Amino acid sequence: MSTDTSTGRFTALYGEHQKLGASFTDFGGWQMPLKYGSELGEHNAVRSAAGLFDLSHMGEVWVEGPEAAKFLNYALAGNLGAVAVGNAKYSLICNTEGGIIDDLISYRFSEQKYLVVPNAGNAPTVAAALAERSVSGPDGAFDVTVTDASAGTSLIAVQGP
């Protein structure tokens, strides 16, 4: 468990985590809260009420445009076009040899708007791969915009019953 904050990246909630007495650890180059006290106490709190988990280290890549579904069906494993608005799908982005670059979750916000959430350490790689694939499809460029919003976005998960 590390408390060294001389290196690494920090989420927008880092100061709040410090004030609340979190112990930190390095996770993919980010200083992330590991725990606040007793693991058993935190477990019981989440099981009986609710807990918050800072996911701000994760990537957020928006894919928008008339061909968003078609593009994501090309760029990712699985049929993202079949995901209903308001739902999400666990998927993979693979390299040209079929190896996995990252596992990710894609949320469908509208007919033409998706949010792809890659893991922290792979976010820049996934964003670059999506941007590259958006202009190099089998029929040329897709009618989409790929925007890496990771640096300016915070993400919190609410866990509990």
XYZ file of N, CA and C in Angstrom:
483
model
N 0.854 -1.169 0.000
C 0.000 0.000 0.000
C 0.901 1.233 0.000
N 0.658 2.113 -0.922
C 1.496 3.291 -1.085
C 0.774 4.543 -0.605
N 1.536 5.414 0.028
C 1.011 6.738 0.352
C 1.869 7.799 -0.303
N 2.808 7.379 -1.146
C 3.667 8.302 -1.872
C 2.869 8.974 -2.973
N 2.717 10.270 -2.881
C 1.958 11.010 -3.891
C 2.866 11.855 -4.767
N 4.171 11.569 -4.765
C 5.091 12.381 -5.563
C 4.992 12.045 -7.048
N 4.467 10.870 -7.369
C 4.287 10.502 -8.769
C 2.883 9.984 -8.973
N 2.466 9.935 -10.185
C 1.161 9.377 -10.497
C 0.158 10.442 -10.863
N -1.003 9.953 -11.249
C -2.108 10.834 -11.613
C -3.135 10.807 -10.491
N -3.945 11.853 -10.444
C -4.900 12.000 -9.358
C -6.277 12.301 -9.918
N -7.304 11.652 -9.357
C -8.662 11.953 -9.783
C -9.092 13.280 -9.164
N -10.178 13.830 -9.663
C -10.705 15.082 -9.126
C -11.144 14.930 -7.676
N -11.383 13.709 -7.230
C -11.826 13.453 -5.859
C -10.690 13.110 -4.905
N -9.461 13.203 -5.368
C -8.305 12.823 -4.543
C -8.283 13.567 -3.208
N -8.513 14.877 -3.227
C -8.506 15.672 -1.995
C -9.576 15.222 -1.019
N -10.753 14.866 -1.540
C -11.831 14.365 -0.677
C -11.444 13.029 -0.061
N -10.818 12.171 -0.865
C -10.361 10.882 -0.343
C -9.352 11.109 0.789
N -8.441 12.057 0.591
C -7.459 12.377 1.638
C -8.158 12.836 2.911
N -9.097 13.778 2.782
C -9.815 14.306 3.948
C -10.544 13.211 4.710
N -11.031 12.210 3.979
C -11.779 11.113 4.602
C -10.873 10.011 5.152
N -9.547 10.197 5.019
C -8.594 9.262 5.618
C -8.283 8.030 4.808
N -8.420 8.106 3.504
C -8.143 6.941 2.656
C -6.668 6.575 2.666
N -6.413 5.279 2.550
C -5.078 4.773 2.250
C -5.037 4.608 0.738
N -3.935 4.995 0.121
C -3.834 4.992 -1.335
C -2.887 3.917 -1.840
N -3.102 3.543 -3.102
C -2.202 2.636 -3.792
C -2.103 3.070 -5.248
N -1.013 2.708 -5.885
C -0.868 2.995 -7.312
C -1.682 1.969 -8.091
N -2.504 2.467 -9.008
C -3.273 1.588 -9.881
C -3.182 2.146 -11.291
N -2.398 1.497 -12.126
C -2.246 1.942 -13.503
C -1.712 3.356 -13.615
N -0.881 3.764 -12.656
C -0.318 5.114 -12.678
C -1.172 6.147 -11.960
N -2.291 5.733 -11.404
C -3.191 6.629 -10.669
C -3.061 6.357 -9.178
N -3.107 7.404 -8.366
C -3.190 7.253 -6.918
C -4.663 7.046 -6.574
N -5.009 5.827 -6.200
C -6.399 5.471 -5.950
C -6.591 5.067 -4.495
N -7.763 5.416 -3.926
C -8.030 5.010 -2.548
C -8.204 3.499 -2.479
N -7.514 2.891 -1.548
C -7.599 1.443 -1.376
C -8.643 1.095 -0.314
N -8.597 1.850 0.782
C -9.567 1.629 1.853
C -9.569 2.845 2.767
N -10.607 2.915 3.584
C -10.755 4.021 4.532
C -10.604 3.556 5.963
N -10.739 2.335 6.212
C -10.669 1.779 7.564
C -10.712 0.283 7.452
N -11.686 -0.307 8.074
C -11.846 -1.751 8.086
C -12.505 -2.231 6.793
N -11.878 -3.218 6.154
C -12.489 -3.807 4.960
C -13.850 -4.408 5.292
N -13.957 -5.035 6.464
C -15.224 -5.634 6.874
C -16.288 -4.552 7.083
N -15.908 -3.438 7.668
C -16.837 -2.325 7.857
C -17.318 -1.762 6.531
N -16.398 -1.606 5.573
C -16.780 -1.113 4.247
C -17.693 -2.113 3.539
N -17.363 -3.387 3.646
C -18.190 -4.426 3.036
C -19.611 -4.379 3.598
N -19.729 -4.318 4.909
C -21.050 -4.287 5.542
C -21.827 -3.031 5.160
N -21.148 -1.906 5.059
C -21.825 -0.667 4.673
C -22.408 -0.783 3.269
N -21.645 -1.343 2.344
C -22.125 -1.482 0.965
C -23.250 -2.513 0.886
N -23.155 -3.576 1.664
C -24.198 -4.618 1.628
C -25.502 -4.160 2.281
N -25.411 -3.262 3.264
C -26.618 -2.860 3.987
C -27.158 -1.498 3.563
N -26.334 -0.650 2.984
C -26.780 0.701 2.590
C -26.272 1.004 1.188
N -25.165 1.706 1.102
C -24.586 2.024 -0.212
C -23.140 2.444 -0.029
N -22.398 2.311 -1.098
C -21.011 2.763 -1.127
C -20.744 3.429 -2.456
N -19.762 4.295 -2.469
C -19.340 4.967 -3.699
C -17.954 4.488 -4.064
N -17.722 4.305 -5.347
C -16.412 3.880 -5.828
C -15.970 4.869 -6.892
N -14.814 5.464 -6.691
C -14.272 6.449 -7.620
C -13.671 5.720 -8.824
N -14.310 5.869 -9.972
C -13.836 5.256 -11.219
C -13.271 6.302 -12.171
N -12.879 7.437 -11.643
C -12.438 8.550 -12.480
C -11.161 8.244 -13.249
N -10.461 7.200 -12.875
C -9.266 6.795 -13.606
C -9.608 6.071 -14.911
N -10.849 5.627 -15.049
C -11.262 4.917 -16.254
C -11.330 5.875 -17.438
N -11.288 5.329 -18.630
C -11.402 6.150 -19.823
C -12.857 6.388 -20.206
N -13.105 7.468 -20.907
C -14.423 7.787 -21.450
C -14.231 8.279 -22.876
N -14.702 7.488 -23.823
C -14.553 7.812 -25.238
C -15.949 7.851 -25.857
N -16.328 9.027 -26.345
C -17.638 9.200 -26.981
C -17.538 8.863 -28.455
N -18.508 8.115 -28.950
C -18.637 7.815 -30.379
C -20.011 8.313 -30.784
N -20.031 9.299 -31.696
C -21.284 9.929 -32.088
C -21.365 10.060 -33.596
N -22.575 9.917 -34.111
C -22.809 10.120 -35.528
C -23.772 9.101 -36.090
N -24.206 9.340 -37.341
C -25.198 8.469 -37.970
C -24.744 7.011 -38.114
N -23.435 6.788 -38.176
C -22.926 5.420 -38.327
C -22.276 4.894 -37.043
N -22.666 5.444 -35.901
C -22.049 5.035 -34.630
C -22.205 3.534 -34.380
N -23.411 3.005 -34.533
C -23.640 1.574 -34.299
C -22.851 0.726 -35.296
N -22.921 1.092 -36.567
C -22.189 0.356 -37.604
C -20.688 0.378 -37.321
N -20.178 1.533 -36.919
C -18.752 1.665 -36.612
C -18.359 0.784 -35.429
N -19.124 0.844 -34.335
C -18.774 0.042 -33.162
C -18.899 -1.444 -33.441
N -19.839 -1.848 -34.318
C -19.913 -3.250 -34.723
C -18.645 -3.667 -35.464
N -18.047 -2.739 -36.179
C -16.790 -2.989 -36.887
C -15.599 -2.963 -35.927
N -15.572 -1.995 -35.029
C -14.393 -1.746 -34.194
C -14.296 -2.661 -32.981
N -15.426 -3.154 -32.471
C -15.446 -3.952 -31.246
C -16.008 -5.339 -31.515
N -15.787 -6.243 -30.579
C -16.379 -7.585 -30.663
C -17.812 -7.515 -30.152
N -18.743 -8.009 -30.927
C -20.141 -8.020 -30.511
C -20.989 -7.079 -31.337
N -22.286 -7.196 -31.168
C -23.239 -6.386 -31.916
C -23.711 -5.224 -31.054
N -23.004 -4.110 -31.115
C -23.355 -2.941 -30.324
C -24.611 -2.267 -30.860
N -24.916 -2.469 -32.122
C -26.120 -1.899 -32.707
C -27.391 -2.489 -32.124
N -27.299 -3.681 -31.520
C -28.469 -4.330 -30.925
C -28.735 -3.859 -29.497
N -27.833 -3.081 -28.932
C -28.007 -2.585 -27.568
C -29.093 -1.507 -27.564
N -30.070 -1.668 -26.704
C -31.162 -0.691 -26.615
C -30.667 0.606 -25.991
N -31.269 1.720 -26.376
C -30.942 3.008 -25.769
C -31.148 2.897 -24.258
N -30.172 3.369 -23.498
C -30.233 3.299 -22.042
C -29.569 2.067 -21.453
N -29.107 1.155 -22.315
C -28.451 -0.060 -21.852
C -26.970 -0.045 -22.209
N -26.268 -1.068 -21.717
C -24.833 -1.175 -21.938
C -24.480 -2.606 -22.302
N -23.288 -2.779 -22.887
C -22.809 -4.103 -23.271
C -21.320 -4.206 -22.947
N -20.962 -5.313 -22.339
C -19.566 -5.659 -22.103
C -19.002 -6.186 -23.416
N -17.815 -5.733 -23.791
C -17.254 -6.123 -25.074
C -15.738 -6.108 -25.012
N -15.134 -6.329 -26.157
C -13.674 -6.331 -26.303
C -13.285 -5.504 -27.518
N -12.087 -4.931 -27.442
C -11.457 -4.370 -28.623
C -10.204 -5.199 -28.851
N -10.078 -5.713 -30.062
C -8.984 -6.624 -30.389
C -8.019 -5.982 -31.377
N -6.807 -6.503 -31.400
C -5.841 -6.059 -32.399
C -6.052 -6.850 -33.688
N -5.256 -6.579 -34.705
C -5.464 -7.210 -36.014
C -5.206 -8.718 -35.995
N -4.481 -9.196 -34.971
C -4.228 -10.634 -34.855
C -5.291 -11.331 -34.006
N -6.255 -10.582 -33.496
C -7.299 -11.161 -32.667
C -6.997 -11.146 -31.185
N -5.815 -10.634 -30.805
C -5.492 -10.514 -29.384
C -6.283 -9.369 -28.761
N -6.542 -9.472 -27.494
C -7.349 -8.471 -26.804
C -6.500 -7.263 -26.422
N -6.929 -6.092 -26.863
C -6.319 -4.837 -26.422
C -6.886 -4.471 -25.053
N -8.219 -4.578 -24.911
C -8.863 -4.243 -23.641
C -10.289 -4.773 -23.627
N -10.785 -5.003 -22.430
C -12.212 -5.250 -22.258
C -12.823 -3.921 -21.842
N -14.067 -3.706 -22.225
C -14.680 -2.403 -21.983
C -16.185 -2.525 -21.924
N -16.819 -1.459 -21.499
C -18.273 -1.393 -21.473
C -18.698 -0.225 -22.354
N -19.683 -0.479 -23.214
C -20.205 0.566 -24.096
C -21.665 0.833 -23.725
N -21.969 2.096 -23.499
C -23.317 2.535 -23.135
C -23.948 3.224 -24.341
N -25.209 2.914 -24.607
C -25.912 3.569 -25.709
C -26.811 4.660 -25.132
N -26.494 5.904 -25.461
C -27.254 7.046 -24.961
C -28.394 7.444 -25.892
N -28.201 7.218 -27.191
C -29.240 7.524 -28.171
C -28.951 6.709 -29.419
N -29.730 6.930 -30.457
C -29.504 6.192 -31.704
C -28.116 6.463 -32.282
N -27.581 7.646 -32.004
C -26.307 8.031 -32.611
C -25.213 8.366 -31.599
N -25.395 7.992 -30.328
C -24.431 8.406 -29.307
C -24.140 7.265 -28.335
N -22.858 6.895 -28.255
C -22.373 5.843 -27.369
C -21.226 6.375 -26.514
N -21.099 5.808 -25.326
C -19.943 6.061 -24.471
C -19.217 4.743 -24.285
N -17.957 4.696 -24.692
C -17.120 3.515 -24.541
C -16.206 3.768 -23.335
N -16.211 2.836 -22.368
C -15.428 3.000 -21.143
C -14.356 1.912 -21.079
N -13.118 2.269 -21.461
C -12.007 1.326 -21.345
C -11.374 1.402 -19.956
N -10.548 0.440 -19.649
C -9.831 0.430 -18.383
C -8.773 1.523 -18.340
N -8.409 1.899 -17.136
C -7.536 3.056 -16.904
C -6.234 3.015 -17.713
N -5.481 1.949 -17.573
C -4.182 1.878 -18.221
C -4.245 1.815 -19.735
N -5.372 1.359 -20.271
C -5.508 1.202 -21.714
C -6.308 2.312 -22.385
N -6.799 3.262 -21.625
C -7.671 4.296 -22.187
C -7.035 5.032 -23.375
N -5.794 5.489 -23.275
C -5.216 6.174 -24.441
C -5.073 5.266 -25.663
N -4.726 4.006 -25.437
C -4.571 3.045 -26.531
C -5.909 2.773 -27.203
N -6.962 2.594 -26.396
C -8.295 2.330 -26.946
C -8.801 3.545 -27.716
N -8.640 4.735 -27.147
C -9.089 5.954 -27.831
C -8.376 6.115 -29.171
N -7.080 5.854 -29.196
C -6.319 5.967 -30.447
C -6.769 4.909 -31.457
N -7.005 3.685 -30.998
C -7.454 2.618 -31.900
C -8.823 2.946 -32.482
N -9.727 3.454 -31.661
C -11.048 3.814 -32.169
C -10.952 4.954 -33.176
N -10.146 5.949 -32.878
C -9.982 7.072 -33.807
C -9.406 6.584 -35.137
N -8.420 5.702 -35.075
C -7.810 5.161 -36.297
C -8.816 4.330 -37.096
N -9.565 3.485 -36.416
C -10.538 2.629 -37.092
C -11.696 3.432 -37.680
N -11.986 4.580 -37.109
C -13.113 5.383 -37.613
C -12.848 5.923 -39.014
N -11.582 6.023 -39.390
C -11.242 6.545 -40.721
C -10.704 5.468 -41.655
N -10.636 4.221 -41.166
C -10.028 3.168 -41.992
C -10.890 1.914 -42.067
N -12.187 2.093 -42.190
C -13.081 0.948 -42.321
C -12.945 0.291 -43.680
N -13.612 -0.827 -43.888
C -13.516 -1.539 -45.160
C -14.021 -0.705 -46.342
N -14.930 0.236 -46.083
C -15.453 1.110 -47.136
C -14.983 2.546 -46.974
N -13.905 2.737 -46.231
C -13.407 4.089 -45.968
C -13.843 4.576 -44.596
N -13.892 5.880 -44.451
C -14.219 6.482 -43.157
C -15.691 6.293 -42.811
N -15.943 6.102 -41.514
C -17.305 6.043 -41.007
C -17.778 7.463 -40.710
N -19.069 7.692 -40.773
C -19.639 9.000 -40.454
C -19.850 9.077 -38.936
N -18.732 9.197 -38.218
C -18.740 9.276 -36.756
C -17.669 10.260 -36.295
N -17.833 10.701 -35.067
C -16.812 11.481 -34.375
C -16.416 10.698 -33.139
N -15.119 10.527 -32.946
C -14.586 9.847 -31.764
C -13.901 10.899 -30.909
N -14.367 11.040 -29.655
C -13.830 12.062 -28.760
C -13.369 11.420 -27.462
N -12.090 11.554 -27.164
C -11.555 11.048 -25.896
C -11.789 12.110 -24.827
N -12.743 11.870 -23.953
C -13.094 12.819 -22.889
C -12.537 12.382 -21.538
N -11.606 11.454 -21.537
C -11.100 10.864 -20.298
C -10.518 11.891 -19.333
N -9.707 12.796 -19.826
C -9.022 13.747 -18.942
C -9.979 14.695 -18.235
N -11.103 14.994 -18.833
C -12.019 15.955 -18.247
C -13.262 15.350 -17.631
N -13.254 14.024 -17.391
C -14.456 13.354 -16.903
C -14.174 12.602 -15.614
N -15.059 12.734 -14.656
C -15.027 11.935 -13.439
C -16.181 10.949 -13.497
N -15.993 9.812 -12.855
C -16.971 8.739 -12.919
C -17.073 8.105 -11.541
N -18.296 7.966 -11.042
C -18.524 7.363 -9.734
C -19.519 6.222 -9.883
N -19.211 5.087 -9.269
C -20.135 3.953 -9.236
C -20.809 3.926 -7.871
N -22.107 3.714 -7.871
C -22.855 3.534 -6.636
C -23.103 2.051 -6.484
N -22.695 1.494 -5.337
C -22.829 0.068 -5.113
C -23.669 -0.174 -3.864
N -24.453 -1.213 -3.900
C -25.255 -1.569 -2.740
C -26.630 -2.045 -3.147
N -27.436 -2.413 -2.152
C -28.754 -2.963 -2.465
C -29.679 -1.904 -3.059
